[in-house]
Every structure is written in structure tokens, then in C-alpha cells.
CSV table of C-alpha atoms in Angstrom, one decimal:
chain,number,residue,atom,x,y,z
A,1,MET,CA,101.1,103.4,93.5
A,2,ALA,CA,99.7,107.3,94.4
A,3,PHE,CA,99.8,110.2,92.7
A,4,SER,CA,99.9,113.8,93.9
A,5,ALA,CA,97.5,116.4,93.0
A,6,ASP,CA,100.0,117.8,90.6
A,7,GLU,CA,101.2,114.6,89.2
A,8,LEU,CA,97.3,114.0,88.3
A,9,ARG,CA,97.0,117.4,86.7
A,10,VAL,CA,99.7,116.6,84.7
A,11,LEU,CA,98.9,113.2,83.9
A,12,ARG,CA,95.3,113.9,83.0
A,13,ARG,CA,96.8,116.7,80.2
A,14,ALA,CA,98.9,114.1,78.9
A,15,LEU,CA,95.9,111.6,78.3
A,16,ALA,CA,94.1,114.6,76.8
A,17,ILE,CA,96.7,115.3,74.7
A,18,ALA,CA,97.2,111.7,73.6
A,19,LEU,CA,93.4,111.6,72.6
A,20,HIS,CA,93.3,114.9,71.0
A,21,PRO,CA,97.3,115.6,69.6
A,22,ALA,CA,97.8,119.3,69.7
A,23,PRO,CA,101.2,121.3,70.0
A,24,LEU,CA,102.7,121.2,73.7
A,25,PRO,CA,104.3,124.4,75.5
A,26,ASP,CA,107.6,123.2,76.7
A,27,GLU,CA,106.5,123.6,80.2
A,28,ASP,CA,104.0,120.8,79.9
A,29,VAL,CA,106.4,118.5,78.2
A,30,GLN,CA,108.9,119.2,81.2
A,31,ASP,CA,106.2,118.2,83.5
A,32,CYS,CA,105.4,115.0,81.6
A,33,LEU,CA,109.1,114.3,81.6
A,34,ARG,CA,109.2,114.8,85.4
A,35,LEU,CA,106.1,112.5,85.9
A,36,ALA,CA,107.8,110.1,83.9
A,37,GLY,CA,111.0,110.4,85.7
A,38,SER,CA,108.9,109.8,88.8
A,39,VAL,CA,107.0,106.6,87.6
A,40,ASP,CA,110.5,105.0,86.6
A,41,GLU,CA,111.7,105.9,90.2
A,42,THR,CA,108.4,104.2,91.8
A,43,VAL,CA,109.3,101.1,89.6
A,44,SER,CA,112.5,101.1,90.9
A,45,GLU,CA,111.8,101.5,94.5
A,46,ALA,CA,109.2,98.7,94.3
A,47,GLY,CA,111.7,96.3,92.8
A,48,ARG,CA,114.2,97.1,95.6
A,49,LEU,CA,111.2,96.8,98.2
A,50,ARG,CA,110.5,93.4,96.8
A,51,ALA,CA,114.2,92.3,97.0
A,52,PHE,CA,114.2,93.3,100.7
A,53,LEU,CA,111.2,91.7,101.5
A,54,LEU,CA,112.0,88.3,99.5
A,55,ALA,CA,115.8,88.3,101.3
A,56,ASP,CA,113.6,88.9,104.5
A,57,LEU,CA,111.8,85.7,103.5
A,58,VAL,CA,115.0,83.6,103.2
A,59,ARG,CA,116.1,84.9,106.3
A,60,TYR,CA,113.1,83.8,108.3
A,61,ARG,CA,113.1,80.4,106.4
A,62,ASN,CA,116.7,79.8,107.4
A,63,ALA,CA,115.7,80.7,110.9
A,64,LEU,CA,112.9,78.0,110.9
A,65,PRO,CA,111.5,76.6,113.2
A,66,GLY,CA,112.2,79.5,115.6
A,67,SER,CA,110.9,81.8,113.6
A,68,LEU,CA,107.6,80.1,112.5
A,69,SER,CA,105.2,82.5,112.7
A,70,GLY,CA,107.0,85.5,111.0
A,71,TYR,CA,107.8,83.1,108.3
A,72,LEU,CA,104.1,82.1,107.5
A,73,GLU,CA,103.1,85.6,107.6
A,74,LEU,CA,105.7,86.8,105.4
A,75,LEU,CA,105.0,83.7,103.0
A,76,GLN,CA,101.5,84.8,102.6
A,77,ASP,CA,102.2,88.3,102.0
A,78,ALA,CA,104.9,87.5,99.4
A,79,LEU,CA,102.5,85.0,97.7
A,80,ALA,CA,99.5,87.9,97.5
A,81,ALA,CA,102.4,90.0,95.9
A,82,GLY,CA,102.7,87.5,93.3
A,83,TYR,CA,105.8,85.4,94.8
A,84,ASP,CA,105.8,81.8,93.2
A,85,PRO,CA,107.2,79.5,95.9
A,86,ARG,CA,110.6,78.0,95.6
A,87,PRO,CA,111.6,74.1,96.6
A,88,GLU,CA,113.1,75.5,99.6
A,89,ASP,CA,109.8,76.8,100.8
A,90,LEU,CA,107.7,73.8,99.9
A,91,ALA,CA,110.3,71.9,101.8
A,92,ALA,CA,110.0,74.2,104.8
A,93,LEU,CA,106.2,73.8,104.8
A,94,ARG,CA,106.4,70.0,104.5
A,95,ALA,CA,108.4,69.9,107.6
A,96,LEU,CA,105.6,72.7,109.4
A,97,ARG,CA,102.9,70.8,108.0
A,98,GLY,CA,101.5,69.8,111.6
A,99,GLY,CA,100.0,73.1,112.2
A,100,PRO,CA,96.9,74.2,110.2
A,101,VAL,CA,98.1,77.6,108.9
A,102,ALA,CA,101.2,75.4,107.4
A,103,ALA,CA,99.3,72.9,106.0
A,104,ALA,CA,96.7,75.4,104.1
A,105,LEU,CA,99.9,76.9,102.7
A,106,LEU,CA,101.4,73.9,101.7
A,107,GLU,CA,98.3,73.4,99.5
A,108,ARG,CA,98.3,76.9,97.9
A,109,CYS,CA,102.2,76.5,97.4
A,110,GLN,CA,101.7,73.3,95.7
A,111,VAL,CA,99.3,74.7,93.3
A,112,LEU,CA,101.3,77.6,92.6
A,113,ALA,CA,104.1,75.8,91.9
A,114,GLU,CA,102.7,73.6,89.5
A,115,ARG,CA,101.1,76.0,87.7
A,116,SER,CA,104.4,77.8,87.7
A,117,VAL,CA,106.2,74.5,86.1
A,118,ARG,CA,103.4,74.1,83.5
A,119,ALA,CA,103.7,77.7,82.4
A,120,ARG,CA,107.4,77.5,82.0
A,121,LEU,CA,107.1,74.2,80.0
A,122,ALA,CA,104.4,75.8,77.8
A,123,GLY,CA,106.8,78.8,77.1
A,124,ARG,CA,105.0,81.2,78.6
A,125,SER,CA,107.4,83.8,81.1
A,126,VAL,CA,106.5,83.2,84.7
A,127,ALA,CA,106.5,86.2,86.9
A,128,ALA,CA,110.0,87.6,87.2
A,129,THR,CA,111.6,88.8,90.5
A,130,THR,CA,111.9,92.5,89.3
A,131,PRO,CA,109.8,94.5,87.0
A,132,ALA,CA,110.8,94.6,83.1
A,133,PRO,CA,112.0,97.8,82.5
A,134,ARG,CA,110.2,100.5,80.9
A,135,SER,CA,111.3,102.1,77.9
A,136,ARG,CA,112.4,105.9,78.2
A,137,LEU,CA,109.6,108.6,77.3
A,138,LEU,CA,111.4,110.1,74.1
A,139,ALA,CA,108.7,112.0,72.6
A,140,LEU,CA,105.1,113.3,73.2
A,141,PRO,CA,102.6,113.6,70.3
A,142,GLY,CA,102.0,117.5,69.4
A,143,GLY,CA,104.8,118.0,71.6
A,144,ARG,CA,108.1,119.5,70.4
A,145,ALA,CA,108.4,117.3,67.5
A,146,ALA,CA,105.2,119.0,66.3
A,147,GLU,CA,107.0,122.5,66.2
A,148,PRO,CA,109.5,122.2,63.3
A,149,ASP,CA,109.7,126.1,62.6
A,150,LYS,CA,110.5,126.9,66.2
A,151,PRO,CA,114.2,126.8,66.9
A,152,LYS,CA,115.4,124.5,69.2
A,153,VAL,CA,116.4,125.9,72.6
A,154,PRO,CA,118.4,123.5,74.9
A,155,ALA,CA,115.8,122.3,77.5
A,156,ALA,CA,116.8,123.5,81.1
A,157,PRO,CA,118.0,120.4,83.2
A,158,ALA,CA,115.0,118.9,85.2
A,159,ARG,CA,115.8,119.8,88.8
A,160,PRO,CA,116.4,116.8,91.0
A,161,ALA,CA,113.8,116.0,93.5
A,162,ALA,CA,114.6,117.2,96.8
A,163,PRO,CA,114.7,114.5,99.5
A,164,SER,CA,111.8,116.2,101.4
A,165,ASP,CA,109.4,116.5,98.2
A,166,ARG,CA,108.6,112.6,98.8
A,167,PRO,CA,110.4,110.5,101.1
A,168,ALA,CA,110.4,106.7,100.3
A,169,PRO,CA,108.0,105.0,102.0
A,170,LYS,CA,109.2,102.4,104.9
A,171,PRO,CA,108.3,98.8,104.3
A,172,SER,CA,106.1,98.8,107.6
A,173,GLU,CA,103.6,101.8,105.6
A,174,VAL,CA,103.7,99.7,102.3
A,175,PHE,CA,102.9,96.0,103.9
A,176,PRO,CA,101.4,96.9,107.4
A,177,PRO,CA,101.7,94.5,110.1
A,178,ARG,CA,99.1,91.8,109.8
A,179,ARG,CA,96.3,91.8,112.4
A,180,ARG,CA,95.1,88.7,114.2
A,181,PRO,CA,91.3,88.1,114.0
A,182,ALA,CA,89.7,88.5,117.4
A,183,PRO,CA,88.5,85.2,118.6
A,184,PRO,CA,84.8,84.1,118.4
A,185,PRO,CA,83.0,85.2,121.6
A,186,GLN,CA,82.1,82.1,123.8
A,187,GLN,CA,78.6,81.6,124.5
A,188,GLN,CA,77.8,81.2,128.1
A,189,ARG,CA,75.3,78.1,129.0
A,190,ALA,CA,72.3,79.6,130.7
A,191,ALA,CA,71.3,77.1,133.8
A,192,GLY,CA,67.7,76.1,133.6
């Protein structure tokens, strides 16, 4: 997650106030609420992107063996993002284990699947496919609640973010294409 310069300024102020509570001007409270809204939007966008990538992984798995290289790359990316391999993934990798990449992925997926099953049996929660919902920011220490003498004025509604403010990133920007390693240089034998 990346913050703009203005968002970092608001975040620094909010953290400073959390450490040293003091009354906040309404403008600072509104800035904090806008930042919380932006973080909520980013979390939901990450959930949508994860759902898109998992659906893409299923499409590639269903198109095997024709989509072998794309499936293996997507599976590696998904595993790096915390994906727990499903039985369908293990079955597909068992069928493809003739290749070195698929065999290595099969070993990795078996370890992850076993760890996931053990965690479920132990009663711990396993990484969910969607992020846990975050509670809304209702009050800030030292904010409006700290000023009981001041008459309450309805806050101006936060202006909706214009599409040009922060465009949603494309999946190719978030997950750039994987670069294949260059083959090692071949050594030439000298006649002698």
C-alpha cells in the first residue's frame, strides 16, 4: 500500500495525536476520516484483485495442459500472496510433475496444504480468501469528543473522490510480468 504526501502528513498527525492526545480541529478530524475511507477502499480493492487473480488461476487450471506455463506462473504468484493450494491444484500438479517446475511446485504445495490442514485441525483460522472487515473509525482521541462545550455543527459531507484523483491500478501494474532468468553463458573450449 502506498500513501500520497498528503496522506502521509495526515497519518503522521494522527499518530502524533494518538501518542499525545490533544483537541483536534474539525479539519484534522475530516482529514483523518478521509484517510480511513481511503484505506477502507484500498482494502476492498485488494480483495477484488485477489478474487480476480484466483478466478484467473481457476481458468488456467481448467485449460490445462495447454496453459501450462501460465498456470505455473499464476500459481507461484498466488502462493507468494498467501494462497492455500486446493485439492484441484494438487491434482493438476501431480499430472504435470514430469516438468521440474511443476515437480518443485507440487512439493511446495503439499507442504502448504499439510500445514493448512494441521492449522484447521488445531482450531486456528487459516488465511481467508477475503480480508477481514475493519471496523469504522468512529472517534479520535482528543478529537470532537474532547470538546463538550462547543456546540455540535453538522460536518460537511466528505466530497467523493473524483476518478482522476487516484485511478485504480491495473493487475499488470500491481503484479508485473515475471521475467525469465537469462540462460547461463556457455563456456567455449579453447583448442590447445
